CSV table of C-alpha atoms in Angstrom, one decimal:
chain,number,residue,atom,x,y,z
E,1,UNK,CA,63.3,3.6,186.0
E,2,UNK,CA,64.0,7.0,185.0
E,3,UNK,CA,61.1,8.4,182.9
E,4,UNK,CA,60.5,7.6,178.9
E,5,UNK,CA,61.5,11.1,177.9
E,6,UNK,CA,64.6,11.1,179.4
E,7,UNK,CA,65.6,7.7,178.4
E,8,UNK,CA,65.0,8.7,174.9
E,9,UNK,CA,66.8,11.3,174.8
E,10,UNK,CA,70.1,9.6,176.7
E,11,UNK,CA,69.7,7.2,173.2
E,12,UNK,CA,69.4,9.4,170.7
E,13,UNK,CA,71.5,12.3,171.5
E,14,UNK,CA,74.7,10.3,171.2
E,15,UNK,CA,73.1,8.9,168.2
E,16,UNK,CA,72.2,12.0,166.6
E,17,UNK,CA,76.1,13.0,166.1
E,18,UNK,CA,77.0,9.5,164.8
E,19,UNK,CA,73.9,9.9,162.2
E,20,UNK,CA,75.7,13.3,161.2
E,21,UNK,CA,78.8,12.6,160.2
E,22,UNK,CA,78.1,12.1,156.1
E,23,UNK,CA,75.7,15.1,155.8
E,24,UNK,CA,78.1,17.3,158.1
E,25,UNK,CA,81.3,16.7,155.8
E,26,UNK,CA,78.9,17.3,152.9
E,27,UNK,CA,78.2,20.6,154.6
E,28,UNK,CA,81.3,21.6,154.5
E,29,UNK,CA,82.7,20.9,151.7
E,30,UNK,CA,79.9,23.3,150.5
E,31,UNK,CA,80.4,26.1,152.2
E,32,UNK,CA,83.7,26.8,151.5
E,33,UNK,CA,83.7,25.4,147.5
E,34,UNK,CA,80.8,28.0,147.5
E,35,UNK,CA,82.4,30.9,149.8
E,36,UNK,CA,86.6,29.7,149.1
E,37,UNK,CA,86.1,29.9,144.9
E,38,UNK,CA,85.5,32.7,142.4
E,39,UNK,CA,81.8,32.8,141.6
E,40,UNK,CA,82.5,31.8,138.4
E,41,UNK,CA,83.9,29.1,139.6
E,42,UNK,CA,82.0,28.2,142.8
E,43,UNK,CA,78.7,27.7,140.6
E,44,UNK,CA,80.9,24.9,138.5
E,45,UNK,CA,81.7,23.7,141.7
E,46,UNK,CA,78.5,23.4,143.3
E,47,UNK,CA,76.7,22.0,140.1
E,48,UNK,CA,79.7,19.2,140.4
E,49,UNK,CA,79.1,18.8,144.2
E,50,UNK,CA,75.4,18.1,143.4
E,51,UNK,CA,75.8,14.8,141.3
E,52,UNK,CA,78.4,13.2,143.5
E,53,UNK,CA,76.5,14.0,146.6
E,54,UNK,CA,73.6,12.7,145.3
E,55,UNK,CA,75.4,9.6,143.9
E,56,UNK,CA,77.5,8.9,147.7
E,57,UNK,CA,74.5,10.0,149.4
E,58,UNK,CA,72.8,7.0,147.5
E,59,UNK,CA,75.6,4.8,148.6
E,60,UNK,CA,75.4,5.3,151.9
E,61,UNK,CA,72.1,5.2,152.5
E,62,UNK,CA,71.4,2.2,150.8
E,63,UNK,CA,74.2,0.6,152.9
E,64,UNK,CA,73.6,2.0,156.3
E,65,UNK,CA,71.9,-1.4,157.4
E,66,UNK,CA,75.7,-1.9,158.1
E,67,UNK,CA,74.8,0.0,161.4
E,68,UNK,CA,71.6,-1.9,162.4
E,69,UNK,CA,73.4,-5.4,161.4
E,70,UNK,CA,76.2,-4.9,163.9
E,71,UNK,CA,74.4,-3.0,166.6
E,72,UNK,CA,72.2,-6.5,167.0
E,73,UNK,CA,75.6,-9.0,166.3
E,74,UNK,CA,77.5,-6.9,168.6
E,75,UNK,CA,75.1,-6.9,171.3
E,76,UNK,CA,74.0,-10.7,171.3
E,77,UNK,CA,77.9,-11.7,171.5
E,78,UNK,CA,78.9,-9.1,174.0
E,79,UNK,CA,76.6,-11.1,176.4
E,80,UNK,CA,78.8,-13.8,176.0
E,81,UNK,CA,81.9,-12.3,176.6
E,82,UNK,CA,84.0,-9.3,175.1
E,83,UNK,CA,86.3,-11.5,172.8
E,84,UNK,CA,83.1,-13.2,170.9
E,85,UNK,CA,82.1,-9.1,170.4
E,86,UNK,CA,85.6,-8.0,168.8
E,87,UNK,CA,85.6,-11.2,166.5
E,88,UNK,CA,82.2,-9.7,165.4
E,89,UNK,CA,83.6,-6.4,165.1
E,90,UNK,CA,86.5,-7.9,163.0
E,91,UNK,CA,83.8,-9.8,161.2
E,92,UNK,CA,81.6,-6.7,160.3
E,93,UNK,CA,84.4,-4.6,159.0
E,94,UNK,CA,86.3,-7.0,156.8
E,95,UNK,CA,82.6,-7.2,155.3
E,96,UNK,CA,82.3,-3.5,155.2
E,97,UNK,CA,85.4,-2.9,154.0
E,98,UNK,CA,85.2,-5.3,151.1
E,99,UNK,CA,81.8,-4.1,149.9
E,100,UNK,CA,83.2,-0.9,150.3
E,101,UNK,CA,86.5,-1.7,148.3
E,102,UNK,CA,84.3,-3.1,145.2
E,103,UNK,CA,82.7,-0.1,144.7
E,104,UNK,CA,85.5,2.2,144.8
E,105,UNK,CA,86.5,0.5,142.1
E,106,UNK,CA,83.2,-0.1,139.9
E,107,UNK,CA,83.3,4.2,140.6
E,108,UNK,CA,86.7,4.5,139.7
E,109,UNK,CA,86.3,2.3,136.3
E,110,UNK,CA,83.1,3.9,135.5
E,111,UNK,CA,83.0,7.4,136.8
E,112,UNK,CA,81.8,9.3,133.6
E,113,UNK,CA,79.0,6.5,132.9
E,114,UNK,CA,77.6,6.9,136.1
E,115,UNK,CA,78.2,11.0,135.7
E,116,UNK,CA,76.5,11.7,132.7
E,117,UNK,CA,74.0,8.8,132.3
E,118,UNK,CA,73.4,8.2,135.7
E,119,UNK,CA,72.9,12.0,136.9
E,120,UNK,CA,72.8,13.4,133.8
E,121,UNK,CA,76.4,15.7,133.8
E,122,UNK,CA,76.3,18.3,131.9
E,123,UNK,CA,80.0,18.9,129.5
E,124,UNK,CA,80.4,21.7,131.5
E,125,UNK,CA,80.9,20.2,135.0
E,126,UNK,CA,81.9,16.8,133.3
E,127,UNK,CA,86.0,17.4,134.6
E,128,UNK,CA,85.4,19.0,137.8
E,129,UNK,CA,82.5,16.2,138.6
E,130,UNK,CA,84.6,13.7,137.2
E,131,UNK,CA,87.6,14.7,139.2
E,132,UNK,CA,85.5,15.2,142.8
E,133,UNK,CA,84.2,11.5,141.8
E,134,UNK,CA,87.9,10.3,141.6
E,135,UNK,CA,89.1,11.0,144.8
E,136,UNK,CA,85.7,11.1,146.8
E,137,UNK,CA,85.5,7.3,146.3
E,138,UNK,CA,88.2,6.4,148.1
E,139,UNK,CA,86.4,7.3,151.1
E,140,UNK,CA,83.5,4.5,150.7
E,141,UNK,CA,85.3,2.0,152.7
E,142,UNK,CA,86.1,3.8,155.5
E,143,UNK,CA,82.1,5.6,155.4
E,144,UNK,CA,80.8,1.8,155.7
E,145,UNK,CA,83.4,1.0,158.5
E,146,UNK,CA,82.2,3.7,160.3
E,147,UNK,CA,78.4,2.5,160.4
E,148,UNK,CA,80.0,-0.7,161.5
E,149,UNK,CA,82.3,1.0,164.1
E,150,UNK,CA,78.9,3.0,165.0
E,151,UNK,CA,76.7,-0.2,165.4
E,152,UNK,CA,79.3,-1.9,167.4
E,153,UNK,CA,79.3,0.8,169.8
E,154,UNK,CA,75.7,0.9,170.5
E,155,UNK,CA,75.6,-2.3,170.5
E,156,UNK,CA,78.4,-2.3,173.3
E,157,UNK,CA,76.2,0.7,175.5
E,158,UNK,CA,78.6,3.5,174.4
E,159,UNK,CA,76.8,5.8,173.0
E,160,UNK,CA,80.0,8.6,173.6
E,161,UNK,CA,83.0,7.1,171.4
E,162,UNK,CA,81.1,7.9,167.8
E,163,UNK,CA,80.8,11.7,169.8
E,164,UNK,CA,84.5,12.0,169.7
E,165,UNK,CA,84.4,10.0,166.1
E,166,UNK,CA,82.3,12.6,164.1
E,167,UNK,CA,84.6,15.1,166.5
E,168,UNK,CA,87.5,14.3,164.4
E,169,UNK,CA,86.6,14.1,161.5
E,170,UNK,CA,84.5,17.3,161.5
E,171,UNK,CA,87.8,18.7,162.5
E,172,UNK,CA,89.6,17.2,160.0
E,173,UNK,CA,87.2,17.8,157.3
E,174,UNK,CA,87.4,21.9,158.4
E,175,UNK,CA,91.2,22.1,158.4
E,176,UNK,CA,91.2,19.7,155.5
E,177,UNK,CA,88.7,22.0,153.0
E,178,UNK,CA,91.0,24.7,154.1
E,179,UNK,CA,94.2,23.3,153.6
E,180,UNK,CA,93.3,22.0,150.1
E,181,UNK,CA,91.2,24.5,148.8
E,182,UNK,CA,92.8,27.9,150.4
E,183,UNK,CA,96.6,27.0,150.7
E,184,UNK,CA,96.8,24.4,147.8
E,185,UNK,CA,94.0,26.0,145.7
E,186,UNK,CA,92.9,22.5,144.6
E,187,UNK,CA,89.1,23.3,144.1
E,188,UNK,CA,86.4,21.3,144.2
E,189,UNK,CA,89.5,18.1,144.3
E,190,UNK,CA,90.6,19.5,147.7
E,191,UNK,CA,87.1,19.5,149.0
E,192,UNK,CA,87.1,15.3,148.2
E,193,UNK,CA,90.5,15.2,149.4
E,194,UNK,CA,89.1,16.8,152.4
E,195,UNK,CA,86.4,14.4,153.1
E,196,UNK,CA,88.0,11.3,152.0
E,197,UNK,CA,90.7,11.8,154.8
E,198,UNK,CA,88.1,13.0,157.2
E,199,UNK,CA,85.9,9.4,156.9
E,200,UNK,CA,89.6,7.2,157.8
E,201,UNK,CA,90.1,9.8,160.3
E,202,UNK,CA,86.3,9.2,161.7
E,203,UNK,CA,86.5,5.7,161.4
E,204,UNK,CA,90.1,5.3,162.5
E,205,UNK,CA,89.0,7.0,166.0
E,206,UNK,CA,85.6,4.3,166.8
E,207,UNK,CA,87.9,1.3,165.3
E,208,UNK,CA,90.7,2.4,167.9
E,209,UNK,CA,88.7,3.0,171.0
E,210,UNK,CA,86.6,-0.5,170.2
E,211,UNK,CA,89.8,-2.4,169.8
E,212,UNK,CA,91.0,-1.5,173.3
E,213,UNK,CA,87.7,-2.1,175.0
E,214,UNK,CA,86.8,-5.1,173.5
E,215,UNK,CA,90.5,-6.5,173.2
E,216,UNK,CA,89.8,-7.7,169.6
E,217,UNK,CA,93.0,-9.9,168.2
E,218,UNK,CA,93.6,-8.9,164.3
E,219,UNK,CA,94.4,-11.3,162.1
E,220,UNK,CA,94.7,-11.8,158.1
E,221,UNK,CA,92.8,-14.8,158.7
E,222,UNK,CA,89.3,-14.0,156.4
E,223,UNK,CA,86.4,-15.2,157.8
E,224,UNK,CA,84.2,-17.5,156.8
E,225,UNK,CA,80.7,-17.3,155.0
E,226,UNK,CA,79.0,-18.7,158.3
E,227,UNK,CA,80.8,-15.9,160.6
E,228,UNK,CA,79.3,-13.5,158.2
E,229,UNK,CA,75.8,-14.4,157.6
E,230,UNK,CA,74.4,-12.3,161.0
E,231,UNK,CA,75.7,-9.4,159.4
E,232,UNK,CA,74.1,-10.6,155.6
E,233,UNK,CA,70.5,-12.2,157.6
E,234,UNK,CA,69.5,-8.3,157.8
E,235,UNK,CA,66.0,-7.9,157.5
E,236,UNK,CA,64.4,-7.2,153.7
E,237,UNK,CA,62.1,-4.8,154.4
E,238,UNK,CA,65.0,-2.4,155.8
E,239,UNK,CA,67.1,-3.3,152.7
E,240,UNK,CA,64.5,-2.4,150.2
E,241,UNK,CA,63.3,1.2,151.8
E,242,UNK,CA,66.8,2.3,152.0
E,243,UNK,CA,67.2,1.5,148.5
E,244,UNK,CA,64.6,3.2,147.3
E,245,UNK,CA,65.3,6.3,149.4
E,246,UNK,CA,68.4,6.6,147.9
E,247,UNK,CA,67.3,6.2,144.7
E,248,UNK,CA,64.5,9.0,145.1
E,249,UNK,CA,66.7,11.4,146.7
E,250,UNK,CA,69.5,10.9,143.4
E,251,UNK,CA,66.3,11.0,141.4
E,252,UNK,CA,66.0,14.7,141.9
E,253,UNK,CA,69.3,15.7,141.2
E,254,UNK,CA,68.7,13.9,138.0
E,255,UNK,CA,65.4,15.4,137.4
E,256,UNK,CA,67.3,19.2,138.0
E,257,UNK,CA,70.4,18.2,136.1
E,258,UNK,CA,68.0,17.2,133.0
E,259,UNK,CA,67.2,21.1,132.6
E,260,UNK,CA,70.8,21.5,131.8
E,261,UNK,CA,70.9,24.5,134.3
E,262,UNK,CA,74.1,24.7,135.7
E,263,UNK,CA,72.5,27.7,138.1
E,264,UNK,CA,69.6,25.1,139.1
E,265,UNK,CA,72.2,22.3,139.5
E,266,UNK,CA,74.2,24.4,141.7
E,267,UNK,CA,70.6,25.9,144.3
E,268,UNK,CA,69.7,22.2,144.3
E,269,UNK,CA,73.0,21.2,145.7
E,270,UNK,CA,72.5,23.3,148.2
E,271,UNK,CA,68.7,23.0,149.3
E,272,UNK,CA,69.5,19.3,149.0
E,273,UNK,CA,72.4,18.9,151.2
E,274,UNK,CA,71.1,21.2,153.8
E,275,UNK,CA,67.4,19.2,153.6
E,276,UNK,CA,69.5,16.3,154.3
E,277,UNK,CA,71.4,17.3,156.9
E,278,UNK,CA,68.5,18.2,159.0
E,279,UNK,CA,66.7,15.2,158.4
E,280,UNK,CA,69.1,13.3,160.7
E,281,UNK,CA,67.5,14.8,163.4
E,282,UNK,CA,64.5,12.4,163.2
E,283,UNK,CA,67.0,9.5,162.8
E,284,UNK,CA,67.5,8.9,166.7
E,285,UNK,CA,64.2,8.9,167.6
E,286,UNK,CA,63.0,6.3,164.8
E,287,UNK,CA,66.3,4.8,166.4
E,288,UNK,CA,65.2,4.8,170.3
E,289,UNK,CA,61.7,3.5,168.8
E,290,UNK,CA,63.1,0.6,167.0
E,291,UNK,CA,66.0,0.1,170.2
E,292,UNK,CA,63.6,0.4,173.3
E,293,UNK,CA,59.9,-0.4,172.1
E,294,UNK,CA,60.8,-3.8,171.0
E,295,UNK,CA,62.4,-4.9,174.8
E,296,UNK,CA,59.5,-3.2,176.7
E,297,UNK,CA,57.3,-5.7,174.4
E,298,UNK,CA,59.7,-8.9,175.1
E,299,UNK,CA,59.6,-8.3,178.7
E,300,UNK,CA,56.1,-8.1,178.8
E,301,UNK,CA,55.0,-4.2,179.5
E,302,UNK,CA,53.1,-3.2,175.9
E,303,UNK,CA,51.9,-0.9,178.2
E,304,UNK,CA,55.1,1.2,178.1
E,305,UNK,CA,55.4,0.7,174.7
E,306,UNK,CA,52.2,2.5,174.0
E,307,UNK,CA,53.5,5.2,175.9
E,308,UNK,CA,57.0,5.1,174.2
E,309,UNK,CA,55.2,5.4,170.9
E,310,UNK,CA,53.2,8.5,171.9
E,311,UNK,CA,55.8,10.4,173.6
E,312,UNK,CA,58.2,9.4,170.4
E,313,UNK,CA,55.4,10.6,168.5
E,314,UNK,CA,55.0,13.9,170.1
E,315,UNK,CA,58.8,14.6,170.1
E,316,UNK,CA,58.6,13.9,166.9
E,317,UNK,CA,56.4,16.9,165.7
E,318,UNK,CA,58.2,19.1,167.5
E,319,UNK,CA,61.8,18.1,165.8
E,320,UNK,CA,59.7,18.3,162.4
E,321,UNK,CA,58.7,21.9,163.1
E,322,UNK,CA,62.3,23.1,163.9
E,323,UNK,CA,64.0,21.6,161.2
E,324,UNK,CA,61.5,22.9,158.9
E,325,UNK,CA,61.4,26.7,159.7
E,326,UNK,CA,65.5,26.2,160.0
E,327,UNK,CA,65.4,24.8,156.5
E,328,UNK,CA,63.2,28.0,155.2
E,329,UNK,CA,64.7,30.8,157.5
E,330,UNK,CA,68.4,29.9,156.4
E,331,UNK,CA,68.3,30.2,152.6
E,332,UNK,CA,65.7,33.2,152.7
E,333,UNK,CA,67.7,35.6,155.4
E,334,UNK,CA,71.2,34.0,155.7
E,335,UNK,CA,71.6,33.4,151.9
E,336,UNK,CA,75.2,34.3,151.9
E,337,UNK,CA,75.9,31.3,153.9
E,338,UNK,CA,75.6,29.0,151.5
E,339,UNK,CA,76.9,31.0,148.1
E,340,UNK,CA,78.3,34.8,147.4
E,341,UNK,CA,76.3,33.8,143.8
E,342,UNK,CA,73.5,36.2,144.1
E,343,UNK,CA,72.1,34.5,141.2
E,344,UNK,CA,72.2,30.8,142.5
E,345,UNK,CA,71.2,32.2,146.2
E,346,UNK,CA,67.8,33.6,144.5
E,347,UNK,CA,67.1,30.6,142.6
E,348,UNK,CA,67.6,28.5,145.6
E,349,UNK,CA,65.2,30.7,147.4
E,350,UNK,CA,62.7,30.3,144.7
E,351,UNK,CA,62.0,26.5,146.6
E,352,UNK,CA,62.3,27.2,150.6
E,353,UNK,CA,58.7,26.7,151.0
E,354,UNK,CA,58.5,23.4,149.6
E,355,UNK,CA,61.3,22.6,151.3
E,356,UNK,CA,60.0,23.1,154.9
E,357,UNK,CA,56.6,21.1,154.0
E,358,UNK,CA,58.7,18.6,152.5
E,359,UNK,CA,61.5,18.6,155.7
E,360,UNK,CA,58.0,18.4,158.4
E,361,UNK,CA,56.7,15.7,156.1
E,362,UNK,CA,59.7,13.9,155.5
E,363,UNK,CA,60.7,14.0,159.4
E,364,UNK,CA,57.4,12.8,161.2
E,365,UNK,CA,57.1,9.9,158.6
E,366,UNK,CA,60.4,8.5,159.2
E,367,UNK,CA,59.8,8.7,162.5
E,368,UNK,CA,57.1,7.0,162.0
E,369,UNK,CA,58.5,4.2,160.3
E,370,UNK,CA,61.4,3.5,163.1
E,371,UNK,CA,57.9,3.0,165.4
E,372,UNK,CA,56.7,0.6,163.4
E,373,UNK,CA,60.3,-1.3,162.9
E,374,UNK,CA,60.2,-1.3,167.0
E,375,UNK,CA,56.5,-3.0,167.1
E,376,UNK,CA,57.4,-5.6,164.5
E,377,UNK,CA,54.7,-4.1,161.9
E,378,UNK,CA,57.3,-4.8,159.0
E,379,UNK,CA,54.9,-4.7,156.4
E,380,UNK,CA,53.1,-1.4,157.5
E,381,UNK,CA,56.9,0.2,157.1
E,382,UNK,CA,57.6,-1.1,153.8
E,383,UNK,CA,54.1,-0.6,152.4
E,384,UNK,CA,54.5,3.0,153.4
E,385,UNK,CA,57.9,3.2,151.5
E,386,UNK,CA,57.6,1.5,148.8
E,387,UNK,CA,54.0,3.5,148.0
E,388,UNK,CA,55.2,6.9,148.6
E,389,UNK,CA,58.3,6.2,146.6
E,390,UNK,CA,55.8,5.2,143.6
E,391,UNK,CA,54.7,8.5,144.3
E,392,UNK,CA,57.7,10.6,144.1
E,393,UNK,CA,59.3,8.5,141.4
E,394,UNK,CA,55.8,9.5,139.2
E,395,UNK,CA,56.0,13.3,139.9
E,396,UNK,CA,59.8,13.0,139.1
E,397,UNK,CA,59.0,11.0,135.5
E,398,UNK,CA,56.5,13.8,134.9
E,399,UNK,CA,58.3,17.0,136.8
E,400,UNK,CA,60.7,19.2,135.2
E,401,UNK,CA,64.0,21.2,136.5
E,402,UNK,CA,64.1,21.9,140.1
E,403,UNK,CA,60.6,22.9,140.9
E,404,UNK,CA,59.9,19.4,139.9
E,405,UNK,CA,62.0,17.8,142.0
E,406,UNK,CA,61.1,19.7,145.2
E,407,UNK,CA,57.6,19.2,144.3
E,408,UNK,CA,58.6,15.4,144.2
E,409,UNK,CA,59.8,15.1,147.5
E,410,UNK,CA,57.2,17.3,149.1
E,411,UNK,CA,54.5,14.5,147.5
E,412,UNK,CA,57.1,11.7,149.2
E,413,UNK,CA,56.4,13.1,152.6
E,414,UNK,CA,53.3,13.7,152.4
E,415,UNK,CA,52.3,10.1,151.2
E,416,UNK,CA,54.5,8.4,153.3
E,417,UNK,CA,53.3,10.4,156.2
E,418,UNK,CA,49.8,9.9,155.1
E,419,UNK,CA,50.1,6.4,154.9
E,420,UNK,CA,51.7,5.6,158.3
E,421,UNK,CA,49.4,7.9,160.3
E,422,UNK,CA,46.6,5.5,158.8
E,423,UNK,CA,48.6,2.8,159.8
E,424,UNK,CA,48.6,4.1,163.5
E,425,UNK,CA,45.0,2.3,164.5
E,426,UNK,CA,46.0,-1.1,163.6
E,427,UNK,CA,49.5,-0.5,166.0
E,428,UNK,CA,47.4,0.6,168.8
E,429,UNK,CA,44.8,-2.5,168.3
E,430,UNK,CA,47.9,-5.1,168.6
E,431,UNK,CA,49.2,-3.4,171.6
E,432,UNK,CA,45.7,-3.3,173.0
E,433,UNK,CA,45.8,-6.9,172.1
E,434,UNK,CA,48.7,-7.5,174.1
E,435,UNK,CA,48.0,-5.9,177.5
E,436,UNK,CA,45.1,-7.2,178.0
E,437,UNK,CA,46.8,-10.9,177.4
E,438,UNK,CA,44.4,-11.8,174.3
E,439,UNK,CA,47.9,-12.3,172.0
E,440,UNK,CA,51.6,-12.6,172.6
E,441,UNK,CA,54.2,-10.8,171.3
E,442,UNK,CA,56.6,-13.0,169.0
């Protein structure tokens, strides 16, 4: 056996650039709407960026149990044989797909609603906003078959084909955002033009590469409800805390978008997407927790588990800490990466610190939680997310413009952290438990 770091790290680096896909095209669009436009217009841009990211991030993060659904389908029926896996493949994305579909269309119908109740629009940013919104949706389909295409290829051992998918569609997104924004001029539309083409590109590339390996036979044939109930018997507790997160994390744009700021709007746009980008990089490790810790318990070495969880641990502070400084140093001395808006660079600056406590925070908790997923303490998990949402959702009730909103997330991390470090005693009693034989794990 090779040793628990290493095997940890052969997980979730491959992971880690399947996980970045959303927040990397987010990046990018950006940069260049704030870099590629006039100021005038880049602040417009931005403050439109903010609500739609905050409303796809929401999306997507409520839906990503896509990815855990099919990693465990796809895995149980590739032991049978590689034809039972591609049916479940075929069965996972005509789900996907069709959940995807119906909300393109709910956007689509409803896109100013959601704008200015749900986030709060301001009559300013309403047409760009609404326009971004209009062509960004399109892409929801494809982002949900690509957590499917992702799943099934972890659940298959590759851990290399959703490399080469964010490849492309990084690529894509890059010549995209500069095709339609620089050569077109179409704005902020060219930067959802951009990323919608960039998700069927990313998702085209996993669904190809799966199709050969697993010879999967297509067919117009829909499946029926009993083919798709592994994908739909997805645990609650993972349903619920990605709900809520995604509710939280739109929560603050709504909160900043409240003040009517358009300068505000367009720093938290900013802050936000690059807070989210780097807080991927605790998702494979919560990942390698809940893949590896649960087999080391079936096969009966809780001892290894207990060492899993520590080391996991440990790498997990140190993660927490680079992310964090990287999340204050960029803003503070790189400003002009973001914006050429002196104005909306400053004001962004005005909320680096809280960002880095709320980043360390935000990373060693959900960390955290992926340990506990792995040992089967469900209920520890969701008590930690559901209490340090009540938490944040308070401080955002009672907080005001964009100070408020960082100081809600920072008070999310820190309860959620808080909460699962307390939890830690009981985790190490069970496994205690089991290596010395007094329970069984179930």
């Amino acid at each position: 056996r090779r040793s628990l770091t290493g095997e940890v790290l052969s997980f979730a680096l491959p992971v880690l650039g399947a996980c970045l896909v959303e927040p990397v095209l987010t990046l990018i669009d950006t940069w260049f709407v704030g870099n590629m436009l006039s100021v005038a217009a880049s602040g417009i841009g931005l403050a439109a960026l903010a609500a739609n990211c905050a409303l796809f991030n929401l999306i997507t993060t409520s839906l990503s149990f896509f990815c855990t659904a099919t990693t465990g389908v796809v895995a149980r029926e590739i032991a049978k044989d590689d034809a039972a896996a591609g049916k479940a493949l075929v069965n996972g994305l005509f789900l996907s797909t069709s959940v995807g579909a119906t909300i393109c269309a709910l956007l689509l119908i409803f896109r100013n609603a959601v704008l200015v109740k749900g986030f709060y629009v301001s009559p300013e940013t309403l047409a760009t906003s609404s326009a971004y919104l209009s062509i960004r949706a399109l892409s929801v389909p494809a982002a949900l078959a690509n957590y499917v295409g992702t799943g099934a290829c972890l659940g298959c051992g590759d851990t290399t084909t959703p490399l080469y998918s964010i490849g492309a569609a990084v690529l894509t997104n890059l010549f995209g955002d500069w095709f339609f924004i620089c050569v077109l001029k179409m704005g902020v539309s060219g930067a959802a033009a951009a990323t919608a083409l960039s998700s069927y590109v990313g998702a085209g590339v996993a669904i190809v590469v799966l199709s050969t390996k697993l010879k999967v036979r297509w067919s117009s044939r829909i499946p029926k409800v009993k083919e798709l109930l592994p994908f739909l018997q997805i645990s609650g507790a993972l349903l619920v805390s990605s709900v809520l997160a995604g509710l939280t994390y739109s929560g603050t744009t709504r909160v900043v978008n409240s003040s009517g700021s358009v300068m505000e709007s367009a720093a938290h746009q900013i802050g936000l997407q690059t807070w989210w980008f780097l807080s991927y990089f605790a998702t494979p490790l919560a990942l390698a927790a809940q893949s590896i810790a649960p087999r080391e318990l079936a096969e009966g070495r809780p001892s290894i588990a207990k060492s899993l969880t520590n080391r996991i641990i440990v790498m997990s502070l140190t993660v927490a800490c680079g992310v964090g400084v990287t999340n204050w140093a960029l803003p503070t001395f790189v400003p002009a990466m973001f914006t050429q808006d002196a104005a909306v660079a400053k004001t962004l600056q005005s909320v680096t610190l809280k960002a880095m406590v709320a980043q360390v925070l935000i990373t060693v908790g959900s960390v955290l939680d992926g340990v506990y997923i792995g040992t089967g303490r469900l209920r520890q998990y969701l008590f930690a997310g559901v209490s340090s949402t009540i938490v944040a959702w308070t401080m955002l009730y009672y907080g005001v413009g964009l100070q408020g909103a960082w100081t809600a997330l920072v008070c999310l991390g820190l309860s959620r952290t808080l909460v699962n470090v307390g939890g830690l005693p009981r985790l190490y009693h069970k496994l205690w438990l089991l290596q010395s034989g007094k329970e069984k794990w179930q």
